[in-house]
CSV table of C-alpha atoms in Angstrom, one decimal:
chain,number,residue,atom,x,y,z
A,6,MET,CA,139.8,151.9,103.9
A,7,ILE,CA,136.2,150.9,103.2
A,8,SER,CA,135.8,147.2,102.3
A,9,THR,CA,134.4,147.1,98.8
A,10,SER,CA,133.2,143.5,99.3
A,11,ILE,CA,130.8,144.7,102.0
A,12,PHE,CA,129.5,147.6,100.0
A,13,ALA,CA,129.1,145.3,97.0
A,14,GLN,CA,127.0,142.9,99.1
A,15,LYS,CA,123.7,142.2,97.3
A,16,PRO,CA,120.3,142.8,98.9
A,17,GLY,CA,118.8,139.5,100.2
A,18,THR,CA,122.2,138.1,101.2
A,19,PHE,CA,123.7,137.1,104.6
A,20,THR,CA,127.3,137.8,105.7
A,21,GLU,CA,128.5,135.9,108.8
A,22,SER,CA,131.3,138.3,109.8
A,23,VAL,CA,131.6,142.0,109.0
A,24,THR,CA,134.6,143.7,110.6
A,25,CYS,CA,133.8,147.1,112.0
A,26,LEU,CA,135.8,149.8,110.1
A,27,ASN,CA,136.8,151.8,113.1
A,28,SER,CA,136.9,148.9,115.6
A,29,PRO,CA,138.7,146.0,113.8
A,30,THR,CA,138.4,143.7,116.8
A,31,GLN,CA,134.6,143.9,116.7
A,32,THR,CA,132.6,141.9,114.0
A,33,TYR,CA,129.0,141.3,113.4
A,34,SER,CA,126.6,139.1,111.3
A,35,LEU,CA,124.6,141.0,108.8
A,36,TYR,CA,121.6,140.5,106.6
A,37,LEU,CA,120.4,143.1,104.0
A,38,PRO,CA,116.7,142.8,103.1
A,39,ALA,CA,115.9,141.9,99.5
A,40,SER,CA,114.3,145.3,98.9
A,41,TYR,CA,117.3,147.2,100.3
A,42,SER,CA,118.5,150.3,98.2
A,43,LYS,CA,121.0,152.9,98.7
A,44,SER,CA,118.3,155.5,97.8
A,45,THR,CA,115.7,154.3,100.3
A,46,PRO,CA,116.3,154.2,104.1
A,47,ALA,CA,115.7,150.8,105.7
A,48,GLY,CA,114.9,150.2,109.3
A,49,LEU,CA,117.4,148.3,111.6
A,50,ILE,CA,117.3,145.7,114.4
A,51,LEU,CA,120.5,145.4,116.4
A,52,PHE,CA,120.6,142.0,118.1
A,53,PHE,CA,122.5,140.9,121.2
A,54,ASP,CA,122.9,137.1,121.6
A,55,PRO,CA,124.0,135.7,125.1
A,56,GLY,CA,126.5,133.4,123.4
A,57,ALA,CA,128.0,135.8,120.8
A,58,ARG,CA,126.2,133.8,118.1
A,59,GLY,CA,125.8,136.6,115.7
A,60,SER,CA,124.4,134.5,113.0
A,61,MET,CA,121.7,133.0,115.1
A,62,PRO,CA,119.0,135.7,115.1
A,63,VAL,CA,120.1,137.2,111.8
A,64,LYS,CA,119.5,134.0,110.0
A,65,LEU,CA,116.3,133.1,112.0
A,66,TYR,CA,114.5,136.4,111.1
A,67,GLN,CA,115.6,137.0,107.5
A,68,LYS,CA,112.1,136.5,106.3
A,69,LEU,CA,110.9,139.3,108.5
A,70,ALA,CA,113.7,141.5,107.3
A,71,ASP,CA,112.4,141.1,103.8
A,72,LYS,CA,108.7,141.7,104.9
A,73,HIS,CA,109.5,144.8,106.9
A,74,ASN,CA,112.5,146.1,105.0
A,75,LEU,CA,114.8,145.9,107.9
A,76,VAL,CA,118.6,145.5,108.1
A,77,LEU,CA,119.5,142.9,110.7
A,78,ALA,CA,122.9,143.0,112.6
A,79,CYS,CA,124.1,141.0,115.5
A,80,SER,CA,127.4,141.4,117.3
A,81,ASN,CA,129.8,138.4,117.3
A,82,ASN,CA,131.5,139.7,120.5
A,83,SER,CA,128.7,140.6,122.8
A,84,HIS,CA,127.9,137.8,125.2
A,85,ASN,CA,126.7,137.1,128.9
A,86,GLY,CA,129.1,138.5,131.6
A,87,PRO,CA,130.2,142.0,132.5
A,88,ILE,CA,127.9,144.4,130.5
A,89,GLU,CA,130.4,147.1,129.6
A,90,PRO,CA,132.2,145.0,126.8
A,91,SER,CA,128.7,144.3,125.3
A,92,ILE,CA,127.8,148.0,125.3
A,93,VAL,CA,131.1,148.7,123.6
A,94,ALA,CA,130.4,146.0,121.0
A,95,GLY,CA,126.8,147.3,120.4
A,96,ASN,CA,128.1,150.9,119.8
A,97,ALA,CA,130.7,149.7,117.4
A,98,VAL,CA,128.2,147.6,115.4
A,99,LEU,CA,125.6,150.4,115.3
A,100,ASP,CA,128.1,153.0,114.3
A,101,ASP,CA,129.4,150.8,111.5
A,102,VAL,CA,126.1,149.9,110.1
A,103,PHE,CA,125.2,153.6,110.1
A,104,ALA,CA,128.4,154.4,108.2
A,105,ARG,CA,127.9,151.7,105.6
A,106,PHE,CA,124.2,151.7,104.9
A,107,ASN,CA,121.2,154.0,104.4
A,108,ILE,CA,119.4,153.5,107.7
A,109,ASP,CA,116.1,155.0,108.7
A,110,HIS,CA,117.1,156.5,112.0
A,111,SER,CA,113.6,156.8,113.1
A,112,PHE,CA,113.1,153.1,113.2
A,113,VAL,CA,116.1,151.4,115.0
A,114,ILE,CA,115.4,148.7,117.5
A,115,ALA,CA,117.6,147.0,120.1
A,116,SER,CA,116.8,143.3,120.6
A,117,GLY,CA,118.3,140.4,122.4
A,118,PHE,CA,117.6,137.0,124.0
A,119,SER,CA,118.0,136.1,127.7
A,120,GLY,CA,121.1,138.0,129.0
A,121,GLY,CA,121.2,139.6,125.5
A,122,GLY,CA,117.7,141.0,126.1
A,123,ARG,CA,118.9,142.8,129.3
A,124,THR,CA,121.8,144.1,127.4
A,125,ALA,CA,119.6,145.4,124.5
A,126,THR,CA,117.4,147.2,127.1
A,127,ASP,CA,120.4,148.7,128.8
A,128,PHE,CA,122.0,149.6,125.5
A,129,ALA,CA,118.8,151.3,124.1
A,130,LEU,CA,118.5,153.4,127.3
A,131,ARG,CA,122.1,154.5,127.1
A,132,ARG,CA,122.0,155.2,123.5
A,133,GLY,CA,118.9,157.3,123.9
A,134,THR,CA,117.9,157.6,120.2
A,135,LEU,CA,116.4,154.1,119.5
A,136,VAL,CA,112.7,153.6,118.9
A,137,GLY,CA,112.3,150.7,121.3
A,138,VAL,CA,113.3,147.3,122.6
A,139,ILE,CA,112.3,143.6,121.7
A,140,SER,CA,113.6,141.4,124.6
A,141,CYS,CA,113.1,137.7,124.4
A,142,GLY,CA,113.0,135.5,127.5
A,143,ALA,CA,114.2,138.2,129.9
A,144,ALA,CA,113.2,141.6,131.2
A,145,LEU,CA,114.1,144.2,133.8
A,146,PRO,CA,112.4,147.3,135.2
A,147,LEU,CA,113.3,150.3,133.1
A,148,LYS,CA,115.3,153.2,134.5
A,149,ASP,CA,113.7,155.5,131.9
A,150,LYS,CA,110.7,155.1,129.6
A,151,ILE,CA,111.1,153.4,126.2
A,152,PRO,CA,108.6,151.3,124.2
A,153,PHE,CA,109.2,147.7,125.3
A,154,VAL,CA,108.1,144.4,123.9
A,155,GLU,CA,108.9,141.1,125.6
A,156,ILE,CA,108.4,137.7,123.9
A,157,VAL,CA,108.5,134.8,126.4
A,158,GLY,CA,107.8,131.1,126.2
A,159,LEU,CA,105.0,129.6,128.4
A,160,LEU,CA,107.6,127.0,129.5
A,161,ASP,CA,110.4,129.6,130.0
A,162,MET,CA,111.9,129.9,133.5
A,163,ASN,CA,111.6,133.6,133.3
A,164,TYR,CA,107.9,133.6,132.6
A,165,GLN,CA,106.9,134.9,136.0
A,166,GLU,CA,109.5,137.7,135.6
A,167,ALA,CA,107.8,138.6,132.3
A,168,LEU,CA,104.4,138.9,134.0
A,169,SER,CA,105.8,141.0,136.9
A,170,VAL,CA,107.7,143.4,134.5
A,171,SER,CA,104.7,143.7,132.3
A,172,SER,CA,102.5,144.7,135.3
A,173,TYR,CA,105.1,147.2,136.5
A,174,LEU,CA,105.5,148.8,133.0
A,175,ASN,CA,101.7,149.2,132.9
A,176,SER,CA,101.7,150.8,136.3
A,177,ILE,CA,104.1,153.5,135.2
A,178,ASN,CA,102.3,154.0,131.8
A,179,ASN,CA,105.3,152.8,129.8
A,180,ALA,CA,104.3,151.6,126.3
A,181,SER,CA,104.6,147.8,126.4
A,182,PHE,CA,103.4,144.6,124.9
A,183,LEU,CA,103.8,141.0,126.1
A,184,ILE,CA,103.8,138.2,123.6
A,185,CYS,CA,103.6,134.5,124.7
A,186,PHE,CA,104.3,131.4,122.7
A,187,TYR,CA,104.4,127.7,123.5
A,188,GLY,CA,108.1,127.0,124.0
A,189,GLY,CA,110.9,127.3,126.4
A,190,HIS,CA,113.9,129.6,126.9
A,191,GLU,CA,114.9,130.2,123.4
A,192,TRP,CA,114.8,132.8,120.5
A,193,PRO,CA,111.1,132.9,119.7
A,194,PRO,CA,109.4,131.7,116.6
A,195,VAL,CA,109.2,134.0,113.5
A,196,GLU,CA,105.4,134.5,114.0
A,197,SER,CA,105.8,135.8,117.5
A,198,TYR,CA,108.7,138.0,116.5
A,199,ASP,CA,106.7,139.4,113.7
A,200,ASP,CA,104.0,140.5,116.2
A,201,ALA,CA,106.7,142.4,118.1
A,202,ILE,CA,108.0,144.2,115.1
A,203,GLU,CA,104.5,145.1,114.1
A,204,TYR,CA,103.8,146.6,117.5
A,205,HIS,CA,106.7,149.0,117.1
A,206,GLU,CA,105.5,149.8,113.6
A,207,LEU,CA,102.0,150.6,115.0
A,208,ARG,CA,103.6,152.9,117.7
A,209,ASN,CA,105.6,154.7,114.9
A,210,LYS,CA,102.8,154.9,112.4
A,211,LYS,CA,104.5,152.6,110.0
A,212,LEU,CA,101.6,150.1,110.1
A,213,ASN,CA,97.9,150.6,109.7
A,214,ALA,CA,96.2,150.4,113.1
A,215,SER,CA,93.2,148.5,111.9
A,216,GLU,CA,95.5,145.9,110.3
A,217,PHE,CA,97.4,145.4,113.6
A,218,PHE,CA,94.1,145.3,115.6
A,219,SER,CA,92.6,142.7,113.2
A,220,ASP,CA,95.6,140.4,113.4
A,221,GLN,CA,95.6,140.6,117.2
A,222,MET,CA,91.9,139.8,117.4
A,223,LYS,CA,92.4,136.8,115.3
A,224,GLU,CA,95.0,135.6,117.8
A,225,VAL,CA,92.5,136.3,120.6
A,226,LYS,CA,90.0,134.1,118.8
A,227,VAL,CA,92.5,131.2,118.7
A,228,GLN,CA,92.9,131.5,122.5
A,229,MET,CA,89.1,131.6,122.9
A,230,ASP,CA,88.5,128.6,120.6
A,231,SER,CA,91.2,126.7,122.6
A,232,GLY,CA,89.4,127.5,125.8
A,233,TYR,CA,92.1,129.8,127.2
A,234,VAL,CA,89.8,132.7,128.2
A,235,TYR,CA,92.1,134.1,130.8
A,236,GLU,CA,94.9,134.5,128.3
A,237,ALA,CA,92.5,136.0,125.7
A,238,ASN,CA,91.5,138.6,128.4
A,239,ARG,CA,95.1,139.5,128.9
A,240,MET,CA,95.7,139.9,125.2
A,241,VAL,CA,92.7,142.1,124.6
A,242,SER,CA,93.5,144.2,127.8
A,243,GLN,CA,96.9,145.1,126.6
A,244,LEU,CA,95.4,146.7,123.4
A,245,LEU,CA,93.6,149.3,125.4
A,246,PRO,CA,96.5,151.9,125.8
A,247,ASP,CA,97.2,152.1,122.1
A,248,PHE,CA,93.5,152.0,121.0
A,249,ALA,CA,91.8,154.0,123.8
A,250,GLN,CA,91.1,157.0,121.5
A,251,SER,CA,90.3,154.9,118.4
A,252,LYS,CA,87.2,153.4,116.8
A,253,GLU,CA,88.4,150.0,118.0
A,254,ALA,CA,88.0,151.0,121.7
A,255,PHE,CA,84.4,150.1,121.7
A,256,THR,CA,85.2,146.7,120.3
A,257,ILE,CA,87.8,146.1,123.0
A,258,ASP,CA,85.3,147.1,125.8
A,259,MET,CA,82.7,144.7,124.4
A,260,LYS,CA,85.1,141.9,123.9
A,261,LEU,CA,86.4,142.2,127.5
A,262,ALA,CA,82.9,142.3,128.9
A,263,SER,CA,82.0,139.1,126.9
A,264,ILE,CA,85.1,137.3,128.1
A,265,GLN,CA,84.6,138.2,131.7
A,266,ARG,CA,81.0,137.1,131.6
A,267,ASP,CA,82.2,133.7,130.5
A,268,LYS,CA,82.0,131.3,133.4
A,269,ARG,CA,85.5,129.9,132.7
A,270,PHE,CA,87.2,133.3,133.1
A,271,LYS,CA,86.8,133.6,136.9
A,272,VAL,CA,87.8,129.9,137.4
A,273,GLN,CA,90.9,130.3,135.2
A,274,ALA,CA,91.8,133.7,136.6
A,275,THR,CA,91.6,132.3,140.3
A,276,GLU,CA,93.7,129.2,139.4
A,277,ALA,CA,96.3,131.2,137.4
A,278,GLY,CA,96.7,133.6,140.4
A,279,LEU,CA,97.2,130.7,142.8
A,280,VAL,CA,99.6,128.8,140.5
A,281,ASN,CA,101.6,131.9,139.8
A,282,SER,CA,102.0,132.8,143.5
A,283,LYS,CA,103.1,129.2,144.2
A,284,GLU,CA,105.6,129.2,141.4
A,285,VAL,CA,107.2,132.5,142.6
A,286,ALA,CA,107.4,131.2,146.2
A,287,MET,CA,109.0,127.9,145.0
A,288,GLN,CA,111.6,129.8,143.0
A,289,LYS,CA,112.5,131.9,145.9
A,290,GLU,CA,112.8,129.1,148.3
A,291,PHE,CA,114.9,127.1,145.8
A,292,ARG,CA,117.4,129.9,145.5
A,293,GLU,CA,117.7,130.2,149.3
A,294,LYS,CA,118.1,126.4,149.9
A,295,TYR,CA,120.7,126.2,147.1
A,296,LYS,CA,122.8,129.0,148.8
A,297,GLN,CA,122.6,127.1,152.0
A,298,GLN,CA,123.5,123.7,150.5
A,299,ILE,CA,126.6,124.8,148.7
A,300,THR,CA,128.1,126.3,151.9
A,301,ASP,CA,127.2,123.2,153.9
A,302,SER,CA,129.8,120.5,154.6
A,303,GLU,CA,127.2,117.7,154.1
A,304,PHE,CA,124.7,117.0,151.4
A,305,HIS,CA,121.0,117.1,152.4
A,306,PRO,CA,118.9,115.5,149.6
A,307,GLU,CA,115.5,115.9,151.3
A,308,TYR,CA,114.5,119.4,150.0
A,309,TRP,CA,115.6,118.6,146.4
A,310,GLN,CA,113.7,115.3,146.4
A,311,THR,CA,110.6,117.2,147.7
A,312,PHE,CA,111.0,119.9,145.1
A,313,ARG,CA,111.1,117.4,142.3
A,314,ALA,CA,108.2,115.4,143.8
A,315,ASP,CA,106.0,118.5,144.1
A,316,SER,CA,106.9,119.4,140.5
A,317,ASN,CA,105.9,115.9,139.3
A,318,ALA,CA,102.6,116.2,141.2
A,319,MET,CA,101.9,119.5,139.3
A,320,LEU,CA,102.7,117.8,136.0
A,321,ALA,CA,99.8,115.7,136.5
A,322,GLY,CA,97.5,118.6,137.3
A,323,SER,CA,95.6,121.3,135.3
A,324,HIS,CA,96.8,123.2,132.3
A,325,TYR,CA,98.3,126.0,134.5
A,326,GLN,CA,99.9,123.6,137.0
A,327,LYS,CA,101.5,121.6,134.3
A,328,LEU,CA,103.0,124.7,132.7
A,329,ALA,CA,104.3,125.9,136.1
A,330,ALA,CA,105.8,122.5,136.8
A,331,LEU,CA,107.7,122.4,133.6
A,332,ARG,CA,109.0,126.0,134.2
A,333,LEU,CA,110.1,125.1,137.7
A,334,ILE,CA,111.9,122.0,136.6
A,335,ASP,CA,113.6,124.1,133.9
A,336,PHE,CA,114.4,126.9,136.4
A,337,GLY,CA,115.9,124.6,138.9
A,338,TRP,CA,118.0,122.6,136.5
A,339,ARG,CA,119.4,125.6,134.6
A,340,LEU,CA,120.2,127.5,137.8
A,341,VAL,CA,122.2,124.7,139.3
A,342,ALA,CA,123.8,123.6,136.0
A,343,GLU,CA,125.1,127.0,135.3
A,344,GLN,CA,126.5,127.3,138.9
A,345,GLN,CA,128.0,123.8,138.7
A,346,TYR,CA,129.8,124.8,135.5
A,347,PHE,CA,131.2,128.0,137.2
A,348,PHE,CA,132.4,126.0,140.3
A,349,GLU,CA,134.0,123.5,138.0
A,350,GLN,CA,135.8,126.1,136.0
A,351,ASN,CA,137.0,127.7,139.2
A,352,LYS,CA,138.3,124.5,140.8
A,353,GLN,CA,135.7,124.8,143.6
A,354,ASP,CA,135.3,121.0,143.9
A,355,ARG,CA,133.1,120.9,147.0
A,356,GLU,CA,130.6,123.3,145.6
A,357,SER,CA,130.7,121.6,142.2
A,358,THR,CA,130.1,118.1,143.7
A,359,MET,CA,127.1,119.5,145.8
A,360,SER,CA,125.7,121.0,142.6
A,361,ARG,CA,126.2,117.7,140.7
A,362,LYS,CA,124.3,115.8,143.4
A,363,ILE,CA,121.4,118.3,143.2
A,364,LEU,CA,121.3,117.9,139.4
A,365,ASP,CA,121.1,114.1,139.7
A,366,ILE,CA,117.9,114.5,141.7
A,367,LEU,CA,116.4,117.2,139.6
A,368,SER,CA,117.0,115.1,136.5
A,369,THR,CA,115.0,112.2,137.9
A,370,ASN,CA,112.6,110.8,135.2
A,371,GLY,CA,114.7,112.4,132.5
A,372,VAL,CA,113.1,115.8,132.6
A,373,LYS,CA,116.0,118.4,132.6
A,374,GLY,CA,114.2,121.4,131.0
A,375,ARG,CA,115.0,122.7,127.6
C-alpha cells in the first residue's frame, strides 16, 4: 500500500528515511525542490555516500535542488564494501522515486563521494539510461562512454587520480569536466557542485551555453588574478570540446594564446609536472613499503621517518609543493589508518601494531590529514 505521508510531503521539505515500497529493507533520504509539482517533471540526482549517510548530500545540496528543480535522493543502505549490495540499493531507490514522483527521465544523474563516486559510476553504466555522473573525490576509467564530471579538492589524496582519469577521458573523447576546489577528501562545497550540475545542463540543452561560458570565464579570471595561470589554462582548455563549433571558440583560442604567452605559465607548467610526477612516485613507493612492512617480523622506522621528513620539506616549498605535501600526508595517514582499523577488527594483532607505529610517525607535528 502506498504511504500517504510520503505523497503528502510538501515541496521544499526533507525526509530522512523513506522506505521503498517494493523493497522494505531499503530506505533513502529525500528532498523535494520547492518548485516541485505533480504536473511538471523534475530532474533527479541519485546519491551514494560511502558511509550510508543518506542525509549528508541531500541536506548539503538542498539549495541547488531548488535552483535547478531537482529531486535529491540518497540511499541509507549503500556504503563502501562489496559493490553488489550498493547496486541493489541504488536500483531500489531509483525505482521507488520513479514510482512516487513525476521525474524527468531525460535528466537523471548518479552521484557519489569517494567510494560512493565509484559506485555511482558503475551504477550509471549498468543502468544505461542516466544522463551522466558527478563523482566527488574519486574516479575510475570508464568501461563505456557517459558524460562524467569529477569534483576534487586540491588537498585530496585522490587528486592525482583525478588528473589521470581526466586525461584518459579526453584521450577517448568522452565528455568530461574536472572541477577543483580548495579542500580535502570531502563532499564538495555547494558552489563547486553547482558547476557540475550546470555542465550536465549545458550538455542537455537545459542551460544557455553563453551563460555557462560566462560563468566559467569569471572563474578563470579569479585564477588569473590569483596568479595561478597554469590552472587557468586547464580550465579554459576543457571548454574546447563543448564550444568548438560555437561563437565562443574564438574567445577560447585567444584566451589560451594569451595565457601561454604569460611568462609564469611555462614556469608553473614545468613545476606542476615535476611535482605531480614526484607525488605519484611517492604514493607508489609508500604502498609497496607498507605491504613489505606489515609482513615483516620487525618494525623498520627509517622509511616512514624519511617519508614524513620529505613531506615536511615540501611543506616549506612552492605553492605546488605545499599542496602535494599535504596530499601525501593525507594519503599516507588515511591508507594506514584504514588498514589498521581492518587489522584490529580481524584480530590481526601484529599487523595492527605495525600500522599503529607507522601512524605515530606519520602524525608527527600533529598533521594527520583531513
